[in-house]
Amino acid sequence: GSLGSCNTLGNMPMKQYVIAGREAPSEKTPCPTIFKSTIFAPNSVTAKQRFFRMMKLQNKVKKRSAQILQVESIVEKNPNLVKNFAIFLRFRCKTGIMNATKEFRDVTLCGAVQQMYDDMAARHRITYDLIDIIATSRLIASDCKRENTTQFH
């Protein structure tokens, strides 16, 4: 979508999906490489769409020549404990592509990702379709740098 598009998620909660896919076997590549990716999306259809987009950008595999082998929904093991998360992301804005690191406190990783999307929409007017999550990690209290995270320790 263009930078002016309004692609919002509404009140749909984020879910974490692990998707495995590959390029369809052909005479040239009878046993293609399997790619696995973690995607945050409100439902499996949107997760597959994001996976195909990542396959096209990173692996040069188009949707028509790709196969999805597995879609697995991941659920947090202990959603009763508050944890610190760092999210590394890349987003497109009017001046180009930017990289950023955000820290959040939440009981689940999906909740922290939802906070990140809300924060990016509020502070930078960046929509869901313009953000790519590069990596996520769980932080211990001493590794947190941002004051909005450390004030609750």
PDB file of C-alpha atoms in Angstrom:
ATOM      1  CA  GLY A   1       0.000   0.000   0.000  1.00  0.00           C
ATOM      2  CA  SER A   2       0.939   3.595  -0.375  1.00  0.00           C
ATOM      3  CA  LEU A   3       1.966   5.767   2.553  1.00  0.00           C
ATOM      4  CA  GLY A   4      -1.446   7.449   2.594  1.00  0.00           C
ATOM      5  CA  SER A   5      -3.460   4.238   2.901  1.00  0.00           C
ATOM      6  CA  CYS A   6      -5.445   3.588   6.057  1.00  0.00           C
ATOM      7  CA  ASN A   7      -4.935  -0.073   6.931  1.00  0.00           C
ATOM      8  CA  THR A   8      -5.985  -0.479  10.554  1.00  0.00           C
ATOM      9  CA  LEU A   9      -6.458  -3.615  12.614  1.00  0.00           C
ATOM     10  CA  GLY A  10      -9.421  -2.357  14.617  1.00  0.00           C
ATOM     11  CA  ASN A  11      -9.910  -4.282  17.840  1.00  0.00           C
ATOM     12  CA  MET A  12      -8.502  -7.593  16.594  1.00  0.00           C
ATOM     13  CA  PRO A  13      -5.912  -8.969  19.041  1.00  0.00           C
ATOM     14  CA  MET A  14      -2.473  -9.960  17.759  1.00  0.00           C
ATOM     15  CA  LYS A  15      -1.524 -13.619  17.532  1.00  0.00           C
ATOM     16  CA  GLN A  16       1.852 -15.200  16.903  1.00  0.00           C
ATOM     17  CA  TYR A  17       2.192 -17.642  14.008  1.00  0.00           C
ATOM     18  CA  VAL A  18       5.132 -19.751  12.868  1.00  0.00           C
ATOM     19  CA  ILE A  19       4.809 -20.408   9.146  1.00  0.00           C
ATOM     20  CA  ALA A  20       6.948 -22.781   7.097  1.00  0.00           C
ATOM     21  CA  GLY A  21       6.973 -22.588   3.324  1.00  0.00           C
ATOM     22  CA  ARG A  22       9.067 -23.174   0.252  1.00  0.00           C
ATOM     23  CA  GLU A  23       9.244 -22.646  -3.459  1.00  0.00           C
ATOM     24  CA  ALA A  24       7.247 -25.267  -5.360  1.00  0.00           C
ATOM     25  CA  PRO A  25       9.424 -28.163  -6.572  1.00  0.00           C
ATOM     26  CA  SER A  26      10.422 -27.987 -10.238  1.00  0.00           C
ATOM     27  CA  GLU A  27      12.848 -29.665 -12.604  1.00  0.00           C
ATOM     28  CA  LYS A  28      15.398 -26.966 -11.815  1.00  0.00           C
ATOM     29  CA  THR A  29      15.043 -27.318  -8.017  1.00  0.00           C
ATOM     30  CA  PRO A  30      13.497 -30.718  -7.158  1.00  0.00           C
ATOM     31  CA  CYS A  31      14.105 -30.255  -3.395  1.00  0.00           C
ATOM     32  CA  PRO A  32      13.811 -26.517  -2.580  1.00  0.00           C
ATOM     33  CA  THR A  33      14.892 -24.919   0.694  1.00  0.00           C
ATOM     34  CA  ILE A  34      12.248 -24.641   3.423  1.00  0.00           C
ATOM     35  CA  PHE A  35      11.902 -21.202   5.004  1.00  0.00           C
ATOM     36  CA  LYS A  36      10.414 -20.653   8.447  1.00  0.00           C
ATOM     37  CA  SER A  37       9.230 -17.309   9.777  1.00  0.00           C
ATOM     38  CA  THR A  38       7.499 -15.925  12.865  1.00  0.00           C
ATOM     39  CA  ILE A  39       4.651 -13.604  11.934  1.00  0.00           C
ATOM     40  CA  PHE A  40       2.420 -11.454  14.161  1.00  0.00           C
ATOM     41  CA  ALA A  41      -1.050 -10.998  12.702  1.00  0.00           C
ATOM     42  CA  PRO A  42      -4.692 -10.874  13.816  1.00  0.00           C
ATOM     43  CA  ASN A  43      -5.577 -14.085  11.920  1.00  0.00           C
ATOM     44  CA  SER A  44      -4.018 -16.847   9.828  1.00  0.00           C
ATOM     45  CA  VAL A  45      -5.064 -15.322   6.495  1.00  0.00           C
ATOM     46  CA  THR A  46      -3.223 -12.074   7.244  1.00  0.00           C
ATOM     47  CA  ALA A  47      -0.266 -14.087   8.580  1.00  0.00           C
ATOM     48  CA  LYS A  48       0.001 -16.000   5.287  1.00  0.00           C
ATOM     49  CA  GLN A  49      -0.176 -12.737   3.349  1.00  0.00           C
ATOM     50  CA  ARG A  50       2.687 -11.280   5.447  1.00  0.00           C
ATOM     51  CA  PHE A  51       4.687 -14.510   4.995  1.00  0.00           C
ATOM     52  CA  PHE A  52       4.357 -14.333   1.193  1.00  0.00           C
ATOM     53  CA  ARG A  53       5.456 -10.686   1.313  1.00  0.00           C
ATOM     54  CA  MET A  54       8.556 -11.605   3.333  1.00  0.00           C
ATOM     55  CA  MET A  55       9.319 -14.523   0.982  1.00  0.00           C
ATOM     56  CA  LYS A  56       9.151 -12.181  -1.989  1.00  0.00           C
ATOM     57  CA  LEU A  57      11.400  -9.551  -0.385  1.00  0.00           C
ATOM     58  CA  GLN A  58      13.993 -11.803   1.241  1.00  0.00           C
ATOM     59  CA  ASN A  59      14.066 -14.982  -0.830  1.00  0.00           C
ATOM     60  CA  LYS A  60      12.830 -13.815  -4.259  1.00  0.00           C
ATOM     61  CA  VAL A  61      10.000 -16.373  -4.233  1.00  0.00           C
ATOM     62  CA  LYS A  62       6.676 -15.200  -5.661  1.00  0.00           C
ATOM     63  CA  LYS A  63       3.330 -16.246  -4.221  1.00  0.00           C
ATOM     64  CA  ARG A  64       2.263 -18.177  -7.310  1.00  0.00           C
ATOM     65  CA  SER A  65       5.367 -20.365  -7.151  1.00  0.00           C
ATOM     66  CA  ALA A  66       5.355 -20.896  -3.361  1.00  0.00           C
ATOM     67  CA  GLN A  67       3.830 -23.490  -1.074  1.00  0.00           C
ATOM     68  CA  ILE A  68       2.882 -23.150   2.568  1.00  0.00           C
ATOM     69  CA  LEU A  69       3.781 -26.315   4.446  1.00  0.00           C
ATOM     70  CA  GLN A  70       2.687 -25.438   7.989  1.00  0.00           C
ATOM     71  CA  VAL A  71       0.863 -22.695   9.892  1.00  0.00           C
ATOM     72  CA  GLU A  72       1.163 -22.980  13.660  1.00  0.00           C
ATOM     73  CA  SER A  73      -0.334 -20.631  16.236  1.00  0.00           C
ATOM     74  CA  ILE A  74       1.917 -20.021  19.265  1.00  0.00           C
ATOM     75  CA  VAL A  75       0.408 -19.395  22.720  1.00  0.00           C
ATOM     76  CA  GLU A  76       2.286 -17.829  25.657  1.00  0.00           C
ATOM     77  CA  LYS A  77       3.171 -20.414  28.319  1.00  0.00           C
ATOM     78  CA  ASN A  78       2.860 -18.137  31.361  1.00  0.00           C
ATOM     79  CA  PRO A  79       0.548 -15.158  30.727  1.00  0.00           C
ATOM     80  CA  ASN A  80       0.341 -14.321  34.454  1.00  0.00           C
ATOM     81  CA  LEU A  81       3.825 -12.823  34.836  1.00  0.00           C
ATOM     82  CA  VAL A  82       4.808  -9.324  33.640  1.00  0.00           C
ATOM     83  CA  LYS A  83       7.848  -9.447  31.345  1.00  0.00           C
ATOM     84  CA  ASN A  84      10.046  -6.955  29.484  1.00  0.00           C
ATOM     85  CA  PHE A  85      10.308  -7.255  25.698  1.00  0.00           C
ATOM     86  CA  ALA A  86      12.478  -5.599  23.065  1.00  0.00           C
ATOM     87  CA  ILE A  87      11.147  -5.388  19.519  1.00  0.00           C
ATOM     88  CA  PHE A  88      13.486  -4.636  16.606  1.00  0.00           C
ATOM     89  CA  LEU A  89      11.579  -3.281  13.632  1.00  0.00           C
ATOM     90  CA  ARG A  90      11.921  -1.704  10.223  1.00  0.00           C
ATOM     91  CA  PHE A  91       9.288   0.710   8.958  1.00  0.00           C
ATOM     92  CA  ARG A  92       8.680   2.791   5.882  1.00  0.00           C
ATOM     93  CA  CYS A  93       7.881   6.462   6.276  1.00  0.00           C
ATOM     94  CA  LYS A  94       7.841   9.518   4.027  1.00  0.00           C
ATOM     95  CA  THR A  95      11.608   9.993   4.290  1.00  0.00           C
ATOM     96  CA  GLY A  96      12.555   6.375   3.595  1.00  0.00           C
ATOM     97  CA  ILE A  97      13.136   3.157   5.516  1.00  0.00           C
ATOM     98  CA  MET A  98      14.010   3.421   9.223  1.00  0.00           C
ATOM     99  CA  ASN A  99      15.153   0.882  11.815  1.00  0.00           C
ATOM    100  CA  ALA A 100      14.113   1.139  15.451  1.00  0.00           C
ATOM    101  CA  THR A 101      14.180  -0.700  18.760  1.00  0.00           C
ATOM    102  CA  LYS A 102      11.243  -0.428  21.159  1.00  0.00           C
ATOM    103  CA  GLU A 103      10.886  -1.739  24.710  1.00  0.00           C
ATOM    104  CA  PHE A 104       7.574  -2.727  26.265  1.00  0.00           C
ATOM    105  CA  ARG A 105       6.287  -4.398  29.426  1.00  0.00           C
ATOM    106  CA  ASP A 106       3.434  -6.852  29.033  1.00  0.00           C
ATOM    107  CA  VAL A 107       2.314 -10.296  30.127  1.00  0.00           C
ATOM    108  CA  THR A 108       2.609 -11.732  26.595  1.00  0.00           C
ATOM    109  CA  LEU A 109       4.774 -11.105  23.553  1.00  0.00           C
ATOM    110  CA  CYS A 110       1.639 -10.607  21.455  1.00  0.00           C
ATOM    111  CA  GLY A 111       0.495  -7.893  23.858  1.00  0.00           C
ATOM    112  CA  ALA A 112       3.870  -6.141  23.528  1.00  0.00           C
ATOM    113  CA  VAL A 113       3.623  -6.320  19.724  1.00  0.00           C
ATOM    114  CA  GLN A 114       0.116  -4.838  19.883  1.00  0.00           C
ATOM    115  CA  GLN A 115       1.486  -2.009  22.069  1.00  0.00           C
ATOM    116  CA  MET A 116       4.223  -1.430  19.485  1.00  0.00           C
ATOM    117  CA  TYR A 117       1.727  -1.144  16.613  1.00  0.00           C
ATOM    118  CA  ASP A 118      -0.429   1.256  18.663  1.00  0.00           C
ATOM    119  CA  ASP A 119       2.639   3.298  19.659  1.00  0.00           C
ATOM    120  CA  MET A 120       3.915   3.558  16.073  1.00  0.00           C
ATOM    121  CA  ALA A 121       0.470   4.603  14.852  1.00  0.00           C
ATOM    122  CA  ALA A 122       0.169   7.264  17.557  1.00  0.00           C
ATOM    123  CA  ARG A 123       3.695   8.711  17.458  1.00  0.00           C
ATOM    124  CA  HIS A 124       4.666   8.320  13.794  1.00  0.00           C
ATOM    125  CA  ARG A 125       1.391   7.734  11.887  1.00  0.00           C
ATOM    126  CA  ILE A 126       2.774   4.406  10.653  1.00  0.00           C
ATOM    127  CA  THR A 127       0.213   1.720   9.799  1.00  0.00           C
ATOM    128  CA  TYR A 128       0.428  -2.052  10.258  1.00  0.00           C
ATOM    129  CA  ASP A 129       1.314  -2.779   6.645  1.00  0.00           C
ATOM    130  CA  LEU A 130       4.362  -0.457   6.724  1.00  0.00           C
ATOM    131  CA  ILE A 131       6.040  -2.187   9.718  1.00  0.00           C
ATOM    132  CA  ASP A 132       8.251  -5.273   9.519  1.00  0.00           C
ATOM    133  CA  ILE A 133       9.284  -6.931  12.773  1.00  0.00           C
ATOM    134  CA  ILE A 134      12.888  -8.066  12.446  1.00  0.00           C
ATOM    135  CA  ALA A 135      13.297  -9.731  15.835  1.00  0.00           C
ATOM    136  CA  THR A 136      11.846  -9.888  19.333  1.00  0.00           C
ATOM    137  CA  SER A 137      13.576 -10.725  22.580  1.00  0.00           C
ATOM    138  CA  ARG A 138      12.756 -10.981  26.246  1.00  0.00           C
ATOM    139  CA  LEU A 139      14.808  -8.646  28.454  1.00  0.00           C
ATOM    140  CA  ILE A 140      15.837  -8.940  32.073  1.00  0.00           C
ATOM    141  CA  ALA A 141      15.281  -5.831  34.210  1.00  0.00           C
ATOM    142  CA  SER A 142      18.931  -4.717  34.152  1.00  0.00           C
ATOM    143  CA  ASP A 143      19.031  -4.741  30.320  1.00  0.00           C
ATOM    144  CA  CYS A 144      16.143  -2.267  29.923  1.00  0.00           C
ATOM    145  CA  LYS A 145      17.258   1.180  28.747  1.00  0.00           C
ATOM    146  CA  ARG A 146      14.077   3.164  28.114  1.00  0.00           C
ATOM    147  CA  GLU A 147      12.640   5.143  30.994  1.00  0.00           C
ATOM    148  CA  ASN A 148       9.051   4.219  30.141  1.00  0.00           C
ATOM    149  CA  THR A 149      10.045   0.586  30.833  1.00  0.00           C
ATOM    150  CA  THR A 150      12.374   1.041  33.816  1.00  0.00           C
ATOM    151  CA  GLN A 151       9.956   3.184  35.813  1.00  0.00           C
ATOM    152  CA  PHE A 152       7.944   0.046  36.664  1.00  0.00           C
ATOM    153  CA  HIS A 153      10.846  -2.045  38.019  1.00  0.00           C
TER     154      HIS A 153
END
